[in-house]
Amino acid sequence: MAKIMIPASKQPVYKKLGLLLVAVFTVYVFFHGAQYARGSAPTPKYSTVLSSHSGYKYSKVELPKYSGPREKATFVTLVRNRDLYSLAESIKSVEDRFNSKFNYDWVFLNDEEFTDEFKNVTSALVSGKTKYGLIPQEHWSFPDWIDEEKAAQVRKEMGEKRIIYGDSESYRHMCRFESGFFYKHPLMDDYDWYWRVEPDIKLHCDIDYDVFRFMKDNKKKYAFAISIKEYEATIPTLWATTRKFMELHRDLIHENNMLDFVSDDNGLSYNLCHFWSNFEIASLDLWRSPGYSAYFNYLDQAGGFFYERWGDAPVHSIGAALFLDRSEIHHFGDIGYYHVPFHSCPIDTSIRLANKCDCDPSKDFTWHSYSCTTKFYNLNMLQKPAGWQNHIG
């Protein structure tokens, strides 16, 4: 190996620097070594605890816990073991931007047992408690009334038409589970509120207030960050089925509903608008209500989760629009959120600076022509942020 040559003119300087570093290091080792030898090591700023899963142990730093009042709330993620590291980035973003301040729990759900690696990595990242649940087989399989051959033929035809996720069986189980079962899992019984998080998402802005407390104090029950229009080919009979339900159960529809968000003609047709459900902050009471329970059961019996490709986003959105007071639905425009391929980025410069946002407002999808958020604001006569017109695509 070739030697690094130091010019002669510089050698005295380097010798003095080297001697100084050696001296500092010697003093550091002597001082701290003596303290540990005497059993009087410096008290760490944070306590360290030993965590374990299935015999594997590691050291975890316990950050100071939020001492204020907290809601009965949790994050919830439906995920598979193979998505661990794409989810880890999402968790880190949520923890850094929000949860490290409030330490809410996190519930992970899977249709197979979680691995020790998954549990170890995620529990090390989450500041609150982590809980891991196995989905019951009846919530992730074909119900008795579904003709599996017919469902397979639909998947084949939709695949040939290149409809997104049209040929996927597991995607259909996921949509059905998110639509009607995630909130029934026993691990969710301890909570009144949830925030849904998926792999590969990112929060663009700091959140210094408790969003769950905000929802409760302001009487909100469903909140979104991005809205969009659904792929019509995935839900050809969803609205016809919904109309039949509404005719049978008029008494369950809220008198101050937001039907006009999902229909432009007083319920005759569906305009395809929905809240993008990969981000949801909501009250579990909404899905546990008699109205939504009856609605999901009616849809489930109709078979559209398997005979078409009904997504949980339009199902949740229609449910929120029908069974909530319109004042109970909220748009979080200050959070800043990303899920491929869309960004939600506050267009108000003062908000971006105050919340330390790292997003480019020119990429914001909120006020794009294919977004439904402008409709949401217009229908509810809410004030839009200044400059939103400049971001219409």
PDB file of C-alpha atoms in Angstrom, residues 51-327:
ATOM      1  CA  SER A  51     -37.110  -6.106  24.756  1.00  0.00           C
ATOM      2  CA  SER A  52     -37.560  -9.596  23.401  1.00  0.00           C
ATOM      3  CA  HIS A  53     -39.641 -11.575  20.934  1.00  0.00           C
ATOM      4  CA  SER A  54     -39.296 -15.352  20.805  1.00  0.00           C
ATOM      5  CA  GLY A  55     -36.009 -15.261  22.666  1.00  0.00           C
ATOM      6  CA  TYR A  56     -34.323 -12.576  20.578  1.00  0.00           C
ATOM      7  CA  LYS A  57     -33.197  -9.671  22.756  1.00  0.00           C
ATOM      8  CA  TYR A  58     -32.041  -6.196  21.919  1.00  0.00           C
ATOM      9  CA  SER A  59     -31.525  -2.890  23.645  1.00  0.00           C
ATOM     10  CA  LYS A  60     -34.238  -0.295  23.029  1.00  0.00           C
ATOM     11  CA  VAL A  61     -34.012   3.362  23.983  1.00  0.00           C
ATOM     12  CA  GLU A  62     -37.100   4.597  25.826  1.00  0.00           C
ATOM     13  CA  LEU A  63     -37.881   8.182  24.823  1.00  0.00           C
ATOM     14  CA  PRO A  64     -39.697  10.458  27.270  1.00  0.00           C
ATOM     15  CA  LYS A  65     -43.421   9.706  27.135  1.00  0.00           C
ATOM     16  CA  TYR A  66     -46.045  12.322  26.360  1.00  0.00           C
ATOM     17  CA  SER A  67     -47.584  13.251  29.698  1.00  0.00           C
ATOM     18  CA  GLY A  68     -50.738  14.982  28.454  1.00  0.00           C
ATOM     19  CA  PRO A  69     -54.166  13.394  27.982  1.00  0.00           C
ATOM     20  CA  ARG A  70     -54.388  10.926  25.119  1.00  0.00           C
ATOM     21  CA  GLU A  71     -57.282   9.371  23.283  1.00  0.00           C
ATOM     22  CA  LYS A  72     -58.021   5.659  22.995  1.00  0.00           C
ATOM     23  CA  ALA A  73     -56.383   5.596  19.593  1.00  0.00           C
ATOM     24  CA  THR A  74     -53.963   3.549  17.546  1.00  0.00           C
ATOM     25  CA  PHE A  75     -52.255   3.332  14.206  1.00  0.00           C
ATOM     26  CA  VAL A  76     -53.350   0.299  12.204  1.00  0.00           C
ATOM     27  CA  THR A  77     -51.573  -1.368   9.306  1.00  0.00           C
ATOM     28  CA  LEU A  78     -52.554  -4.359   7.205  1.00  0.00           C
ATOM     29  CA  VAL A  79     -49.245  -5.743   5.988  1.00  0.00           C
ATOM     30  CA  ARG A  80     -47.299  -8.838   5.039  1.00  0.00           C
ATOM     31  CA  ASN A  81     -43.879  -9.870   6.300  1.00  0.00           C
ATOM     32  CA  ARG A  82     -42.230  -9.266   2.942  1.00  0.00           C
ATOM     33  CA  ASP A  83     -43.225  -5.583   3.102  1.00  0.00           C
ATOM     34  CA  LEU A  84     -41.325  -5.002   6.337  1.00  0.00           C
ATOM     35  CA  TYR A  85     -38.691  -2.582   5.110  1.00  0.00           C
ATOM     36  CA  SER A  86     -40.956  -0.514   2.884  1.00  0.00           C
ATOM     37  CA  LEU A  87     -43.241  -0.239   5.928  1.00  0.00           C
ATOM     38  CA  ALA A  88     -40.286   0.601   8.182  1.00  0.00           C
ATOM     39  CA  GLU A  89     -39.727   3.796   6.193  1.00  0.00           C
ATOM     40  CA  SER A  90     -43.391   4.711   6.642  1.00  0.00           C
ATOM     41  CA  ILE A  91     -43.216   4.103  10.387  1.00  0.00           C
ATOM     42  CA  LYS A  92     -40.072   6.188  10.685  1.00  0.00           C
ATOM     43  CA  SER A  93     -41.746   9.057   8.848  1.00  0.00           C
ATOM     44  CA  VAL A  94     -44.841   8.932  11.057  1.00  0.00           C
ATOM     45  CA  GLU A  95     -42.791   8.619  14.233  1.00  0.00           C
ATOM     46  CA  ASP A  96     -40.425  11.464  13.319  1.00  0.00           C
ATOM     47  CA  ARG A  97     -43.187  13.805  12.184  1.00  0.00           C
ATOM     48  CA  PHE A  98     -45.833  12.970  14.804  1.00  0.00           C
ATOM     49  CA  ASN A  99     -45.865   9.946  17.059  1.00  0.00           C
ATOM     50  CA  SER A 100     -42.529  10.431  18.837  1.00  0.00           C
ATOM     51  CA  LYS A 101     -44.320  13.324  20.568  1.00  0.00           C
ATOM     52  CA  PHE A 102     -47.464  11.388  21.534  1.00  0.00           C
ATOM     53  CA  ASN A 103     -46.502   7.690  21.702  1.00  0.00           C
ATOM     54  CA  TYR A 104     -49.696   6.136  20.389  1.00  0.00           C
ATOM     55  CA  ASP A 105     -49.904   2.358  19.924  1.00  0.00           C
ATOM     56  CA  TRP A 106     -49.611   0.536  16.621  1.00  0.00           C
ATOM     57  CA  VAL A 107     -51.653  -2.501  15.565  1.00  0.00           C
ATOM     58  CA  PHE A 108     -50.278  -4.710  12.775  1.00  0.00           C
ATOM     59  CA  LEU A 109     -52.574  -7.209  11.051  1.00  0.00           C
ATOM     60  CA  ASN A 110     -51.594 -10.030   8.701  1.00  0.00           C
ATOM     61  CA  ASP A 111     -53.240 -13.046   7.088  1.00  0.00           C
ATOM     62  CA  GLU A 112     -50.216 -15.098   8.191  1.00  0.00           C
ATOM     63  CA  GLU A 113     -48.161 -15.119  11.387  1.00  0.00           C
ATOM     64  CA  PHE A 114     -45.696 -12.260  11.752  1.00  0.00           C
ATOM     65  CA  THR A 115     -42.030 -13.232  11.798  1.00  0.00           C
ATOM     66  CA  ASP A 116     -39.731 -12.431  14.703  1.00  0.00           C
ATOM     67  CA  GLU A 117     -37.786 -10.119  12.402  1.00  0.00           C
ATOM     68  CA  PHE A 118     -40.950  -8.147  11.619  1.00  0.00           C
ATOM     69  CA  LYS A 119     -41.824  -7.822  15.303  1.00  0.00           C
ATOM     70  CA  ASN A 120     -38.307  -6.860  16.350  1.00  0.00           C
ATOM     71  CA  VAL A 121     -37.842  -4.179  13.695  1.00  0.00           C
ATOM     72  CA  THR A 122     -41.262  -2.570  14.072  1.00  0.00           C
ATOM     73  CA  SER A 123     -41.322  -2.599  17.871  1.00  0.00           C
ATOM     74  CA  ALA A 124     -37.927  -0.883  17.868  1.00  0.00           C
ATOM     75  CA  LEU A 125     -39.286   1.893  15.633  1.00  0.00           C
ATOM     76  CA  VAL A 126     -42.624   2.570  17.345  1.00  0.00           C
ATOM     77  CA  SER A 127     -42.658   4.784  20.445  1.00  0.00           C
ATOM     78  CA  GLY A 128     -45.947   3.344  21.717  1.00  0.00           C
ATOM     79  CA  LYS A 129     -46.934  -0.282  22.241  1.00  0.00           C
ATOM     80  CA  THR A 130     -46.942  -2.637  19.251  1.00  0.00           C
ATOM     81  CA  LYS A 131     -49.545  -5.355  18.806  1.00  0.00           C
ATOM     82  CA  TYR A 132     -49.569  -8.121  16.208  1.00  0.00           C
ATOM     83  CA  GLY A 133     -52.752  -9.821  15.062  1.00  0.00           C
ATOM     84  CA  LEU A 134     -53.571 -12.768  12.814  1.00  0.00           C
ATOM     85  CA  ILE A 135     -56.614 -12.272  10.593  1.00  0.00           C
ATOM     86  CA  PRO A 136     -59.303 -14.957  11.074  1.00  0.00           C
ATOM     87  CA  GLN A 137     -59.636 -17.239   8.057  1.00  0.00           C
ATOM     88  CA  GLU A 138     -63.299 -16.316   7.570  1.00  0.00           C
ATOM     89  CA  HIS A 139     -62.221 -12.689   7.038  1.00  0.00           C
ATOM     90  CA  TRP A 140     -59.688 -13.601   4.334  1.00  0.00           C
ATOM     91  CA  SER A 141     -61.425 -16.255   2.223  1.00  0.00           C
ATOM     92  CA  PHE A 142     -64.379 -16.714  -0.095  1.00  0.00           C
ATOM     93  CA  PRO A 143     -67.696 -16.701   1.784  1.00  0.00           C
ATOM     94  CA  ASP A 144     -70.105 -19.573   1.161  1.00  0.00           C
ATOM     95  CA  TRP A 145     -72.339 -17.621  -1.222  1.00  0.00           C
ATOM     96  CA  ILE A 146     -69.559 -16.788  -3.700  1.00  0.00           C
ATOM     97  CA  ASP A 147     -69.210 -18.884  -6.865  1.00  0.00           C
ATOM     98  CA  GLU A 148     -65.427 -19.275  -6.981  1.00  0.00           C
ATOM     99  CA  GLU A 149     -65.397 -20.356 -10.626  1.00  0.00           C
ATOM    100  CA  LYS A 150     -67.326 -17.255 -11.615  1.00  0.00           C
ATOM    101  CA  ALA A 151     -64.965 -15.110  -9.516  1.00  0.00           C
ATOM    102  CA  ALA A 152     -61.923 -16.707 -11.198  1.00  0.00           C
ATOM    103  CA  GLN A 153     -63.377 -16.017 -14.638  1.00  0.00           C
ATOM    104  CA  VAL A 154     -63.911 -12.352 -13.687  1.00  0.00           C
ATOM    105  CA  ARG A 155     -60.287 -12.068 -12.574  1.00  0.00           C
ATOM    106  CA  LYS A 156     -59.143 -13.585 -15.875  1.00  0.00           C
ATOM    107  CA  GLU A 157     -61.245 -11.179 -17.942  1.00  0.00           C
ATOM    108  CA  MET A 158     -60.213  -8.131 -15.941  1.00  0.00           C
ATOM    109  CA  GLY A 159     -56.591  -9.168 -16.208  1.00  0.00           C
ATOM    110  CA  GLU A 160     -56.900  -9.394 -19.988  1.00  0.00           C
ATOM    111  CA  LYS A 161     -58.366  -5.891 -20.002  1.00  0.00           C
ATOM    112  CA  ARG A 162     -55.404  -4.736 -17.884  1.00  0.00           C
ATOM    113  CA  ILE A 163     -57.632  -3.281 -15.190  1.00  0.00           C
ATOM    114  CA  ILE A 164     -55.467  -2.373 -12.211  1.00  0.00           C
ATOM    115  CA  TYR A 165     -55.349  -5.305  -9.744  1.00  0.00           C
ATOM    116  CA  GLY A 166     -58.125  -6.825 -11.843  1.00  0.00           C
ATOM    117  CA  ASP A 167     -56.563 -10.295 -11.865  1.00  0.00           C
ATOM    118  CA  SER A 168     -55.554 -10.317  -8.187  1.00  0.00           C
ATOM    119  CA  GLU A 169     -57.358 -12.554  -5.715  1.00  0.00           C
ATOM    120  CA  SER A 170     -55.424 -11.306  -2.672  1.00  0.00           C
ATOM    121  CA  TYR A 171     -56.239  -7.687  -3.519  1.00  0.00           C
ATOM    122  CA  ARG A 172     -59.930  -8.531  -3.378  1.00  0.00           C
ATOM    123  CA  HIS A 173     -59.533 -10.151   0.038  1.00  0.00           C
ATOM    124  CA  MET A 174     -57.687  -7.018   1.166  1.00  0.00           C
ATOM    125  CA  CYS A 175     -60.453  -4.684  -0.061  1.00  0.00           C
ATOM    126  CA  ARG A 176     -63.147  -6.787   1.599  1.00  0.00           C
ATOM    127  CA  PHE A 177     -61.179  -6.980   4.857  1.00  0.00           C
ATOM    128  CA  GLU A 178     -60.531  -3.224   4.983  1.00  0.00           C
ATOM    129  CA  SER A 179     -64.170  -2.545   4.112  1.00  0.00           C
ATOM    130  CA  GLY A 180     -65.800  -4.728   6.708  1.00  0.00           C
ATOM    131  CA  PHE A 181     -63.504  -6.521   9.111  1.00  0.00           C
ATOM    132  CA  PHE A 182     -60.376  -4.660  10.262  1.00  0.00           C
ATOM    133  CA  TYR A 183     -62.320  -2.826  12.977  1.00  0.00           C
ATOM    134  CA  LYS A 184     -63.762  -6.130  14.237  1.00  0.00           C
ATOM    135  CA  HIS A 185     -60.363  -7.623  15.056  1.00  0.00           C
ATOM    136  CA  PRO A 186     -60.046  -8.179  18.839  1.00  0.00           C
ATOM    137  CA  LEU A 187     -56.920  -6.008  18.987  1.00  0.00           C
ATOM    138  CA  MET A 188     -59.031  -3.030  17.889  1.00  0.00           C
ATOM    139  CA  ASP A 189     -61.477  -3.460  20.772  1.00  0.00           C
ATOM    140  CA  ASP A 190     -59.317  -1.263  23.027  1.00  0.00           C
ATOM    141  CA  TYR A 191     -59.621   1.786  20.766  1.00  0.00           C
ATOM    142  CA  ASP A 192     -62.094   4.460  19.685  1.00  0.00           C
ATOM    143  CA  TRP A 193     -59.934   6.039  16.953  1.00  0.00           C
ATOM    144  CA  TYR A 194     -57.438   4.868  14.349  1.00  0.00           C
ATOM    145  CA  TRP A 195     -54.990   6.216  11.789  1.00  0.00           C
ATOM    146  CA  ARG A 196     -54.369   3.923   8.839  1.00  0.00           C
ATOM    147  CA  VAL A 197     -50.803   3.701   7.528  1.00  0.00           C
ATOM    148  CA  GLU A 198     -49.484   1.700   4.585  1.00  0.00           C
ATOM    149  CA  PRO A 199     -45.991   0.812   3.291  1.00  0.00           C
ATOM    150  CA  ASP A 200     -44.190   3.366   1.135  1.00  0.00           C
ATOM    151  CA  ILE A 201     -46.014   6.433   2.433  1.00  0.00           C
ATOM    152  CA  LYS A 202     -44.412   9.603   3.719  1.00  0.00           C
ATOM    153  CA  LEU A 203     -45.486  12.550   5.860  1.00  0.00           C
ATOM    154  CA  HIS A 204     -44.119  15.804   4.475  1.00  0.00           C
ATOM    155  CA  CYS A 205     -44.763  18.058   7.485  1.00  0.00           C
ATOM    156  CA  ASP A 206     -44.343  18.076  11.260  1.00  0.00           C
ATOM    157  CA  ILE A 207     -47.557  17.556  13.233  1.00  0.00           C
ATOM    158  CA  ASP A 208     -47.210  19.174  16.636  1.00  0.00           C
ATOM    159  CA  TYR A 209     -50.804  18.718  17.814  1.00  0.00           C
ATOM    160  CA  ASP A 210     -52.683  15.557  18.721  1.00  0.00           C
ATOM    161  CA  VAL A 211     -54.796  14.745  15.659  1.00  0.00           C
ATOM    162  CA  PHE A 212     -56.996  12.350  17.622  1.00  0.00           C
ATOM    163  CA  ARG A 213     -57.754  15.003  20.233  1.00  0.00           C
ATOM    164  CA  PHE A 214     -58.446  17.435  17.384  1.00  0.00           C
ATOM    165  CA  MET A 215     -60.965  14.997  15.891  1.00  0.00           C
ATOM    166  CA  LYS A 216     -62.720  14.507  19.202  1.00  0.00           C
ATOM    167  CA  ASP A 217     -62.767  18.172  20.248  1.00  0.00           C
ATOM    168  CA  ASN A 218     -64.062  19.298  16.854  1.00  0.00           C
ATOM    169  CA  LYS A 219     -66.668  16.529  16.555  1.00  0.00           C
ATOM    170  CA  LYS A 220     -65.077  14.994  13.460  1.00  0.00           C
ATOM    171  CA  LYS A 221     -65.438  11.301  12.699  1.00  0.00           C
ATOM    172  CA  TYR A 222     -63.697  10.828   9.350  1.00  0.00           C
ATOM    173  CA  ALA A 223     -60.667  12.644   7.928  1.00  0.00           C
ATOM    174  CA  PHE A 224     -58.748  12.398   4.652  1.00  0.00           C
ATOM    175  CA  ALA A 225     -55.697  13.927   2.993  1.00  0.00           C
ATOM    176  CA  ILE A 226     -56.289  13.118  -0.699  1.00  0.00           C
ATOM    177  CA  SER A 227     -59.462  12.530  -2.706  1.00  0.00           C
ATOM    178  CA  ILE A 228     -59.675  11.149  -6.213  1.00  0.00           C
ATOM    179  CA  LYS A 229     -62.004   9.494  -8.721  1.00  0.00           C
ATOM    180  CA  GLU A 230     -62.328   5.723  -8.865  1.00  0.00           C
ATOM    181  CA  TYR A 231     -61.610   3.474 -11.853  1.00  0.00           C
ATOM    182  CA  GLU A 232     -65.147   2.927 -13.138  1.00  0.00           C
ATOM    183  CA  ALA A 233     -64.309  -0.484 -14.614  1.00  0.00           C
ATOM    184  CA  THR A 234     -63.692  -1.857 -11.101  1.00  0.00           C
ATOM    185  CA  ILE A 235     -67.137  -0.951  -9.739  1.00  0.00           C
ATOM    186  CA  PRO A 236     -69.739  -1.195 -12.549  1.00  0.00           C
ATOM    187  CA  THR A 237     -72.632  -2.175 -10.235  1.00  0.00           C
ATOM    188  CA  LEU A 238     -71.516  -0.679  -6.903  1.00  0.00           C
ATOM    189  CA  TRP A 239     -73.818   2.327  -7.170  1.00  0.00           C
ATOM    190  CA  ALA A 240     -76.811   0.323  -8.378  1.00  0.00           C
ATOM    191  CA  THR A 241     -76.347  -1.914  -5.337  1.00  0.00           C
ATOM    192  CA  THR A 242     -75.985   1.128  -3.077  1.00  0.00           C
ATOM    193  CA  ARG A 243     -79.201   2.640  -4.449  1.00  0.00           C
ATOM    194  CA  LYS A 244     -81.108  -0.552  -3.673  1.00  0.00           C
ATOM    195  CA  PHE A 245     -79.731  -0.441  -0.136  1.00  0.00           C
ATOM    196  CA  MET A 246     -80.766   3.207   0.297  1.00  0.00           C
ATOM    197  CA  GLU A 247     -84.291   2.416  -0.902  1.00  0.00           C
ATOM    198  CA  LEU A 248     -84.554  -0.384   1.668  1.00  0.00           C
ATOM    199  CA  HIS A 249     -82.959   1.526   4.552  1.00  0.00           C
ATOM    200  CA  ARG A 250     -83.896   5.178   4.257  1.00  0.00           C
ATOM    201  CA  ASP A 251     -84.092   5.344   8.044  1.00  0.00           C
ATOM    202  CA  LEU A 252     -80.348   4.652   8.360  1.00  0.00           C
ATOM    203  CA  ILE A 253     -79.216   7.544   6.135  1.00  0.00           C
ATOM    204  CA  HIS A 254     -78.189  10.673   8.081  1.00  0.00           C
ATOM    205  CA  GLU A 255     -80.552  13.570   7.467  1.00  0.00           C
ATOM    206  CA  ASN A 256     -77.606  15.941   6.955  1.00  0.00           C
ATOM    207  CA  ASN A 257     -75.609  13.487   4.846  1.00  0.00           C
ATOM    208  CA  MET A 258     -73.093  14.332   2.135  1.00  0.00           C
ATOM    209  CA  LEU A 259     -74.671  12.413  -0.726  1.00  0.00           C
ATOM    210  CA  ASP A 260     -73.866  15.368  -2.957  1.00  0.00           C
ATOM    211  CA  PHE A 261     -70.148  14.593  -2.624  1.00  0.00           C
ATOM    212  CA  VAL A 262     -70.520  11.181  -4.264  1.00  0.00           C
ATOM    213  CA  SER A 263     -73.421  11.976  -6.610  1.00  0.00           C
ATOM    214  CA  ASP A 264     -74.046  15.002  -8.816  1.00  0.00           C
ATOM    215  CA  ASP A 265     -77.670  14.112  -9.575  1.00  0.00           C
ATOM    216  CA  ASN A 266     -79.243  13.511  -6.175  1.00  0.00           C
ATOM    217  CA  GLY A 267     -78.295   9.861  -6.049  1.00  0.00           C
ATOM    218  CA  LEU A 268     -79.155   8.694  -9.554  1.00  0.00           C
ATOM    219  CA  SER A 269     -75.512   7.977 -10.403  1.00  0.00           C
ATOM    220  CA  TYR A 270     -72.076   7.846  -8.786  1.00  0.00           C
ATOM    221  CA  ASN A 271     -69.603  10.559  -9.775  1.00  0.00           C
ATOM    222  CA  LEU A 272     -66.665   8.281  -8.746  1.00  0.00           C
ATOM    223  CA  CYS A 273     -65.394  10.670  -6.037  1.00  0.00           C
ATOM    224  CA  HIS A 274     -63.873   9.017  -2.991  1.00  0.00           C
ATOM    225  CA  PHE A 275     -61.461   9.688  -0.167  1.00  0.00           C
ATOM    226  CA  TRP A 276     -58.156   7.884  -0.774  1.00  0.00           C
ATOM    227  CA  SER A 277     -58.330   5.412   2.089  1.00  0.00           C
ATOM    228  CA  ASN A 278     -54.614   4.620   2.350  1.00  0.00           C
ATOM    229  CA  PHE A 279     -54.732   7.676   4.644  1.00  0.00           C
ATOM    230  CA  GLU A 280     -57.622   7.665   7.102  1.00  0.00           C
ATOM    231  CA  ILE A 281     -58.005   9.100  10.571  1.00  0.00           C
ATOM    232  CA  ALA A 282     -61.415   8.130  11.830  1.00  0.00           C
ATOM    233  CA  SER A 283     -63.696   7.116  14.645  1.00  0.00           C
ATOM    234  CA  LEU A 284     -64.239   3.382  14.865  1.00  0.00           C
ATOM    235  CA  ASP A 285     -67.822   4.163  15.874  1.00  0.00           C
ATOM    236  CA  LEU A 286     -68.532   4.994  12.229  1.00  0.00           C
ATOM    237  CA  TRP A 287     -67.807   1.449  11.011  1.00  0.00           C
ATOM    238  CA  ARG A 288     -69.368  -0.116  14.110  1.00  0.00           C
ATOM    239  CA  SER A 289     -72.616   1.811  13.590  1.00  0.00           C
ATOM    240  CA  PRO A 290     -75.866   0.031  12.609  1.00  0.00           C
ATOM    241  CA  GLY A 291     -75.972   1.979   9.337  1.00  0.00           C
ATOM    242  CA  TYR A 292     -72.538   1.070   8.044  1.00  0.00           C
ATOM    243  CA  SER A 293     -72.779  -2.506   9.357  1.00  0.00           C
ATOM    244  CA  ALA A 294     -75.991  -3.025   7.411  1.00  0.00           C
ATOM    245  CA  TYR A 295     -74.461  -1.391   4.316  1.00  0.00           C
ATOM    246  CA  PHE A 296     -71.339  -3.564   4.316  1.00  0.00           C
ATOM    247  CA  ASN A 297     -73.349  -6.748   4.871  1.00  0.00           C
ATOM    248  CA  TYR A 298     -75.606  -5.821   1.945  1.00  0.00           C
ATOM    249  CA  LEU A 299     -72.613  -5.211  -0.336  1.00  0.00           C
ATOM    250  CA  ASP A 300     -70.926  -8.392   0.832  1.00  0.00           C
ATOM    251  CA  GLN A 301     -73.979 -10.498   0.016  1.00  0.00           C
ATOM    252  CA  ALA A 302     -74.143  -8.900  -3.438  1.00  0.00           C
ATOM    253  CA  GLY A 303     -70.677 -10.349  -4.156  1.00  0.00           C
ATOM    254  CA  GLY A 304     -69.111  -7.324  -5.837  1.00  0.00           C
ATOM    255  CA  PHE A 305     -65.852  -7.623  -3.921  1.00  0.00           C
ATOM    256  CA  PHE A 306     -65.215 -10.820  -5.943  1.00  0.00           C
ATOM    257  CA  TYR A 307     -67.441 -10.601  -9.036  1.00  0.00           C
ATOM    258  CA  GLU A 308     -66.083  -7.118  -9.754  1.00  0.00           C
ATOM    259  CA  ARG A 309     -63.260  -5.438  -7.837  1.00  0.00           C
ATOM    260  CA  TRP A 310     -64.936  -3.133  -5.353  1.00  0.00           C
ATOM    261  CA  GLY A 311     -62.329  -1.158  -3.428  1.00  0.00           C
ATOM    262  CA  ASP A 312     -62.494  -0.194   0.216  1.00  0.00           C
ATOM    263  CA  ALA A 313     -61.915   3.471  -0.705  1.00  0.00           C
ATOM    264  CA  PRO A 314     -65.240   4.022  -2.511  1.00  0.00           C
ATOM    265  CA  VAL A 315     -67.036   1.782   0.007  1.00  0.00           C
ATOM    266  CA  HIS A 316     -65.666   3.763   2.971  1.00  0.00           C
ATOM    267  CA  SER A 317     -66.322   7.059   1.226  1.00  0.00           C
ATOM    268  CA  ILE A 318     -69.908   6.260   0.335  1.00  0.00           C
ATOM    269  CA  GLY A 319     -70.413   4.975   3.870  1.00  0.00           C
ATOM    270  CA  ALA A 320     -69.035   8.174   5.415  1.00  0.00           C
ATOM    271  CA  ALA A 321     -71.122  10.293   3.021  1.00  0.00           C
ATOM    272  CA  LEU A 322     -74.354   8.445   3.873  1.00  0.00           C
ATOM    273  CA  PHE A 323     -74.049   7.797   7.606  1.00  0.00           C
ATOM    274  CA  LEU A 324     -72.260  10.891   8.943  1.00  0.00           C
ATOM    275  CA  ASP A 325     -73.341  14.472   9.348  1.00  0.00           C
ATOM    276  CA  ARG A 326     -71.443  16.373   6.643  1.00  0.00           C
ATOM    277  CA  SER A 327     -69.830  18.493   9.381  1.00  0.00           C
TER     278      SER A 327
END
